[in-house]
Tab-separated table of C-alpha atoms in Angstrom:
chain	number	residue	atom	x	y	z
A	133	UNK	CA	-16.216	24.122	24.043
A	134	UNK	CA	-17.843	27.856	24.628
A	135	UNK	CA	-19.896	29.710	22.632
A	136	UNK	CA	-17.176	32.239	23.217
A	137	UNK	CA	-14.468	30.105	21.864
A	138	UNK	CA	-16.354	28.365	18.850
A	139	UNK	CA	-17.174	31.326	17.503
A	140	UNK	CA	-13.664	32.924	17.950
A	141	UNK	CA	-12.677	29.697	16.098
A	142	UNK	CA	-15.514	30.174	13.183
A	143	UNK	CA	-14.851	33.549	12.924
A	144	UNK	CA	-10.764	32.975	12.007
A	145	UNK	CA	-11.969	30.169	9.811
A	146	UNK	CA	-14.221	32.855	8.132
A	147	UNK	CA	-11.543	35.561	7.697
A	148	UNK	CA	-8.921	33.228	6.449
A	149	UNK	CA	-11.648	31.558	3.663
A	150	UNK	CA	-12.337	35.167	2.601
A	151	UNK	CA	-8.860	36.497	2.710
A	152	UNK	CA	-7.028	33.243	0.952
A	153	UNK	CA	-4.905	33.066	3.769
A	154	UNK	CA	-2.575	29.555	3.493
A	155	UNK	CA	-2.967	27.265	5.761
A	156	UNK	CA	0.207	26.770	7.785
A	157	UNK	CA	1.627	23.858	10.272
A	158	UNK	CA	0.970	25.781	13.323
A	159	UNK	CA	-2.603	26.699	12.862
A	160	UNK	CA	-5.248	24.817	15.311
A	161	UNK	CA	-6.336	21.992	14.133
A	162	UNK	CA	-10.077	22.899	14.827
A	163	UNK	CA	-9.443	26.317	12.985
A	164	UNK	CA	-7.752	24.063	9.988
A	165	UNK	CA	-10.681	21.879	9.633
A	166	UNK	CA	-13.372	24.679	9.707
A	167	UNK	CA	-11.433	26.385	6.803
A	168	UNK	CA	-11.268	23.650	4.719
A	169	UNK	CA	-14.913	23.127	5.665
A	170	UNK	CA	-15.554	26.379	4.754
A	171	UNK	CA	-13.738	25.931	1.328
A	172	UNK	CA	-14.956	23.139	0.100
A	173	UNK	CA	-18.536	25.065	0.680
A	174	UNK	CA	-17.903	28.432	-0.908
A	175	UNK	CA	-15.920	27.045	-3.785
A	176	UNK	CA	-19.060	24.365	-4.763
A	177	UNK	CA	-20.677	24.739	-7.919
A	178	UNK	CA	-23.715	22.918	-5.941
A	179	UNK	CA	-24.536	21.554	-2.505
A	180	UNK	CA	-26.859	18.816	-3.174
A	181	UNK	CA	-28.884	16.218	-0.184
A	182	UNK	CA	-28.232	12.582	-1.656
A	183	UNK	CA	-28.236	9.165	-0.313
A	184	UNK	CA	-26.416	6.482	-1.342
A	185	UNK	CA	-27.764	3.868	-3.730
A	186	UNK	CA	-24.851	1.545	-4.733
A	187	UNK	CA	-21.577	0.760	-3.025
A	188	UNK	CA	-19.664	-0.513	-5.684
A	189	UNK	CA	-16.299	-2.734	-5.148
A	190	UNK	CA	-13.358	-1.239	-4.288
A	191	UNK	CA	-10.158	-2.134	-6.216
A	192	UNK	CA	-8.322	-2.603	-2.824
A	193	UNK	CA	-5.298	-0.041	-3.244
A	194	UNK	CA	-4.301	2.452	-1.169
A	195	UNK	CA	-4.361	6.340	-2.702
A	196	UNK	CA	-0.563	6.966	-3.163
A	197	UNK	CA	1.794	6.502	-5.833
A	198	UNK	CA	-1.299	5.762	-8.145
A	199	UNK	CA	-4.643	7.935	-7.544
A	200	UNK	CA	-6.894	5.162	-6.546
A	201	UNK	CA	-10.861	5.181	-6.010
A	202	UNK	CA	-14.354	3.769	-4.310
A	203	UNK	CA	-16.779	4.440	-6.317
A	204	UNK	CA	-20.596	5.232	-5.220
A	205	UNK	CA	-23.988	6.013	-7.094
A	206	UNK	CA	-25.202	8.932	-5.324
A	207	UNK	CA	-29.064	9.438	-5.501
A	208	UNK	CA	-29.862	13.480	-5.404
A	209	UNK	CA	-32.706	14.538	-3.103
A	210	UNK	CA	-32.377	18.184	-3.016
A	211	UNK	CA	-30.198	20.962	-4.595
A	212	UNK	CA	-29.634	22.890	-1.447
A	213	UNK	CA	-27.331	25.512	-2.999
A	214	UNK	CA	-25.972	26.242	-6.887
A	215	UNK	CA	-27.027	24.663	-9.982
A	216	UNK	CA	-27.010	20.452	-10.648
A	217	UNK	CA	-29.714	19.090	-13.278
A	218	UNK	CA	-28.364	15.140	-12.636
A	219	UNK	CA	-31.121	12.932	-10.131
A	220	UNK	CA	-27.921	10.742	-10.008
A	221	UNK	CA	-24.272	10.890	-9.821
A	222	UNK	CA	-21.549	8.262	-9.689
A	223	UNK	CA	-18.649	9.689	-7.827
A	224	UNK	CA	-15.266	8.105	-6.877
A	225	UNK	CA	-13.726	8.598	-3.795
A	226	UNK	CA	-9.865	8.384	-3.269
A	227	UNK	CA	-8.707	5.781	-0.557
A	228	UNK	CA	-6.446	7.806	1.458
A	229	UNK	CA	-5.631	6.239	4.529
A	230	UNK	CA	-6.972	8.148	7.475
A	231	UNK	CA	-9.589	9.761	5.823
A	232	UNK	CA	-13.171	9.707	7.609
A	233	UNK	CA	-14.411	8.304	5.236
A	234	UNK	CA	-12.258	5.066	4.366
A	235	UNK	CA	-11.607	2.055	6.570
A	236	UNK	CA	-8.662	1.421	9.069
A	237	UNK	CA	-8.443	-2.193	8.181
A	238	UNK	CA	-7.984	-2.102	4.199
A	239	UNK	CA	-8.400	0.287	1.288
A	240	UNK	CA	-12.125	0.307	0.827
A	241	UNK	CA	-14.699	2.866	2.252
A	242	UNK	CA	-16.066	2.567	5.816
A	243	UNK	CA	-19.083	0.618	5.855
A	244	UNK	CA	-20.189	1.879	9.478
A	245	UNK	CA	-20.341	5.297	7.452
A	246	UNK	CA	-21.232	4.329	3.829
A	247	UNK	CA	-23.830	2.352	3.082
A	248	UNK	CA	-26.891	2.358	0.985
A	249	UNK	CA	-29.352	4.861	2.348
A	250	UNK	CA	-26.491	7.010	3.973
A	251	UNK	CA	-27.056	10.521	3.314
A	252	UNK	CA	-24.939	13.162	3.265
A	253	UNK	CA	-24.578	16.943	1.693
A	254	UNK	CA	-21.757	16.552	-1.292
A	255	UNK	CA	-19.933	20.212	-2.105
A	256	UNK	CA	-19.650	19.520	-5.970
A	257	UNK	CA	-17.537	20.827	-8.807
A	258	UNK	CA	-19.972	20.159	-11.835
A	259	UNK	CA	-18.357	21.963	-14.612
A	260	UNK	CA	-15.207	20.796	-16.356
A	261	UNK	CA	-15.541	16.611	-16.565
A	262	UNK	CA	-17.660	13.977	-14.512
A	263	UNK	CA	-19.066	15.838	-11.261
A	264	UNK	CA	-16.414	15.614	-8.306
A	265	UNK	CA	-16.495	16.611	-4.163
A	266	UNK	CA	-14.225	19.229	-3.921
A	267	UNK	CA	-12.505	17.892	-0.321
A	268	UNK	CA	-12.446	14.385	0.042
A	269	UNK	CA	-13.144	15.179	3.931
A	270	UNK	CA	-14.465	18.200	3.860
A	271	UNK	CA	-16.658	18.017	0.356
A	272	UNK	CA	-18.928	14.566	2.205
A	273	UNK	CA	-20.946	15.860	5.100
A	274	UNK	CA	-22.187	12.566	6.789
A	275	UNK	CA	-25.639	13.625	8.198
A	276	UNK	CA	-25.956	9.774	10.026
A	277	UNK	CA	-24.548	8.017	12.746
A	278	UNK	CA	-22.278	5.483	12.157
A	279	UNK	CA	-23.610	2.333	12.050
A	280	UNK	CA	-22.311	-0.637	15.045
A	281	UNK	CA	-23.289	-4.313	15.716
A	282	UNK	CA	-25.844	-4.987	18.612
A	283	UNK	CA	-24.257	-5.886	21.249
A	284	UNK	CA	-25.622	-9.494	20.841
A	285	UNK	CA	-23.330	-10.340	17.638
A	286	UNK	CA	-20.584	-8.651	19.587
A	287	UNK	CA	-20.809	-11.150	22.091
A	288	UNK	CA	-21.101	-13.748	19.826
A	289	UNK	CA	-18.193	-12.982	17.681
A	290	UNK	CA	-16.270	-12.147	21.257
A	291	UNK	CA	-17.163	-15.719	21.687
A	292	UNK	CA	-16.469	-17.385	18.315
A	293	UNK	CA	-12.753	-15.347	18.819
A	294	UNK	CA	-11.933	-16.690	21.586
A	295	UNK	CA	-12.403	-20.598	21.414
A	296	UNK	CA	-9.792	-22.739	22.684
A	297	UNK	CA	-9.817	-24.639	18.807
A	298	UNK	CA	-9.138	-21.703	16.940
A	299	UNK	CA	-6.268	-19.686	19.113
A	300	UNK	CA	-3.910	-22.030	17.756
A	301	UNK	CA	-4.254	-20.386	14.208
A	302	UNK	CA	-4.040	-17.411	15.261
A	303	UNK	CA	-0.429	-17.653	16.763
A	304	UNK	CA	1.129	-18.353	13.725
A	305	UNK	CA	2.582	-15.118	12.487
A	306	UNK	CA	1.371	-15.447	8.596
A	307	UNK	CA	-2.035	-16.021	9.415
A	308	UNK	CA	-3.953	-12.598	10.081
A	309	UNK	CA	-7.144	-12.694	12.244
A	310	UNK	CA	-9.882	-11.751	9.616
A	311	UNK	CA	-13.411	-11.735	9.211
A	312	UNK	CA	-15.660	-11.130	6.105
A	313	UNK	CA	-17.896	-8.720	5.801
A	314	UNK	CA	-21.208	-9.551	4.407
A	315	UNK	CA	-25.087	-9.911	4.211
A	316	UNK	CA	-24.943	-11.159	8.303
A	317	UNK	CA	-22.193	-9.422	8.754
A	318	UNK	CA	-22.409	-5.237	7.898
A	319	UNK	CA	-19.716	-3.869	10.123
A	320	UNK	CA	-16.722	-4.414	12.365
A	321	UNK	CA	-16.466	-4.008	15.584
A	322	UNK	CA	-13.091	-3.537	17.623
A	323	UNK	CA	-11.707	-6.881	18.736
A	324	UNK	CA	-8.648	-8.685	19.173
A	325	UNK	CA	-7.093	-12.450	19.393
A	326	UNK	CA	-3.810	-12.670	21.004
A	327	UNK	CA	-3.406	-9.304	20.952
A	328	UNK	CA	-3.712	-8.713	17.560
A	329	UNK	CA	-6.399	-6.515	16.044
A	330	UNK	CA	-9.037	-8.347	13.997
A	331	UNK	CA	-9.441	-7.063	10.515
A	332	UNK	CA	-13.389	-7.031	9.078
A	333	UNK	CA	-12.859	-6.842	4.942
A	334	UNK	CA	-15.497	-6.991	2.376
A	335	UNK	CA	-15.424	-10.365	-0.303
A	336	UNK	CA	-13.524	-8.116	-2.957
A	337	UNK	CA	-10.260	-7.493	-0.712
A	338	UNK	CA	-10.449	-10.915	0.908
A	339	UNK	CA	-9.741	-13.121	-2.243
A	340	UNK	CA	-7.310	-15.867	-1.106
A	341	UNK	CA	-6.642	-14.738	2.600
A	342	UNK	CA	-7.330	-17.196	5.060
A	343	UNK	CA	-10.996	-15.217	6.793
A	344	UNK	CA	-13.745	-16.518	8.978
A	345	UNK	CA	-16.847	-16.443	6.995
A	346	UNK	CA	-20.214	-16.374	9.102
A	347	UNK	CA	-23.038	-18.408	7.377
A	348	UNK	CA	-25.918	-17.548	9.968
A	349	UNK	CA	-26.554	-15.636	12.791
A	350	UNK	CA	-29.730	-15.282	14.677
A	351	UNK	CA	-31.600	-14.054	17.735
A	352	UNK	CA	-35.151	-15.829	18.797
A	353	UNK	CA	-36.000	-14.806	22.521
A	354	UNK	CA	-33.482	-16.214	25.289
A	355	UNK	CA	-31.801	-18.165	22.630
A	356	UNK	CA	-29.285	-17.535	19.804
A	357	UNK	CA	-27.353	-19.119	16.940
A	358	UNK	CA	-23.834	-18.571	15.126
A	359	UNK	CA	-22.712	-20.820	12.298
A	360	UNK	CA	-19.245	-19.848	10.420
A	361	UNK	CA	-16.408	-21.592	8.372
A	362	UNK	CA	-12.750	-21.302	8.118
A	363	UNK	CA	-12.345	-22.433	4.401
A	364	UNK	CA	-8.786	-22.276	4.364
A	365	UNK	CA	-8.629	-25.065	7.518
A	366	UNK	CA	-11.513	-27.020	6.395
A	367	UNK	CA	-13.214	-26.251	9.411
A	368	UNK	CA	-17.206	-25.314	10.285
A	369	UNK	CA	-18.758	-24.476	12.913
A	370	UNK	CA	-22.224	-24.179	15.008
A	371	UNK	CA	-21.961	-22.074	18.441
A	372	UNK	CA	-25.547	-22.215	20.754
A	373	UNK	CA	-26.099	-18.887	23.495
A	374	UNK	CA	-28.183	-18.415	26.190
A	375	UNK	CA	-29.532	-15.558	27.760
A	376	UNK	CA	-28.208	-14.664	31.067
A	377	UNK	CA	-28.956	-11.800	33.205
A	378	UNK	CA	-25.710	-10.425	32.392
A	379	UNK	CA	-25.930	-11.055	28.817
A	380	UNK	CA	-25.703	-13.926	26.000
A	381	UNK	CA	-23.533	-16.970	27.254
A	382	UNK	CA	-22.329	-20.051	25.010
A	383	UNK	CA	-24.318	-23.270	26.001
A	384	UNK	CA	-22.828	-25.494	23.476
A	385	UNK	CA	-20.199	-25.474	20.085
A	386	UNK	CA	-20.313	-27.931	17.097
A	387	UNK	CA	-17.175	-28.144	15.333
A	388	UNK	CA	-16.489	-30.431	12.524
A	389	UNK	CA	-13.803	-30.645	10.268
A	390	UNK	CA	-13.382	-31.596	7.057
């Protein structure tokens, strides 16, 4: 995009903020998010620095008929703009679906995005009840990259996905392809069995659902190690890699069940 053209853009964005000028369905898309940007800025009480210091669970519903939240212990750094006495806030976040800041796989916030030490600058509203963003979107500026596997566990877990022993389980229509989330596990990554998408959910929104767990995971040199269970099939696993010029290649598999 030009200089020329961004600024043409900002400079709408500007005039509608300043005028109150409604938003309407034909307006650009890059003009609607800059004035909602804009918004959310102007309208703060305070724009505070924080990082995040506790994800805590999410209560797995989507934002819809009932007003659902994530909620996170924000850790204030610096009051960039307005007035905020609190070191610490804990804010909930709704779980819209589609918003940058919540997973595509489940109702819980993105964990490529959110995580603790993930900073961001929060456009508060402070007075009036427990401290709020005022735009979901627009009131969370993300200052980090999302986070993504190496691409050694991605080959790994390409692996693991596609053994011969485990497509069978996959093909029946009731059983989703999930993974859990966890300590050797932080984030998803985009895969698929059969066709269908694999989902990567935190413990919290797994509960009974039928999941591969993975119980180690290492890299040592040319060598490297996956170990997982399928609790629901009684089934555990060890897969051995090799380094190859062209990247990690299975050497052997262990699979027992029970």
């Amino acid at each position: 995009m030009s200089r020329n053209v961004l600024g043409t853009i900002l400079l709408a964005a500007t005039m509608a903020v300043s005028s109150g000028a409604a938003l309407s369905a034909q307006d650009d898309p890059i003009v609607t998010r800059a004035v909602r940007e804009l918004r959310a800025i102007r309208d703060a009480d305070a724009v505070v620095l924080a990082r995040v210091s506790a994800v805590h669970p999410s209560p797995g519903v989507w934002c819809g008929v009932l007003v659902t939240r994530q909620e996170l212990t924000w850790r204030i750094e610096r009051v960039v703009a307005g007035d905020c006495d609190a070191t610490e806030l804990r804010i909930g976040h709704l779980l819209v679906a589609g918003s940058a800041l919540v997973s595509a796989d489940a109702p819980f916030l993105d964990p490529a995005r959110i995580a603790v030490g993930a900073r961001a600058l929060l456009c508060l509203r402070t007075g009036g009840g427990a401290p709020a963003v005022l735009d979901e979107d627009y009131g969370v500026r993300l200052l980090d990259a999302p986070r993504a596997l190496d691409p050694d566990r991605v080959a790994m877990l390409r692996a693991l996905l596609g053994l011969d022993a485990l497509r069978p389980l996959f093909q029946v229509a009731t059983r989703a392809p999930v993974v859990e989330l966890g300590e050797r596990l932080a984030v998803g990554t985009a895969l698929e069995i059969g066709g269908r998408r694999v989902r990567f959910l935190p413990p919290e929104l797994v509960g009974e659902t039928p999941c591969i767990r993975i119980t180690a995971c290492s890299v040592a040199g040319d060598r490297a190690e996956l170990e997982f269970t399928l609790d629901a099939e009684g089934i555990r696993g060890r897969l051995g890699f090799e380094r190859r010029p062209d990247g990690l290649a299975l050497v052997d598999q262990e699979l027992v069940r029970r």
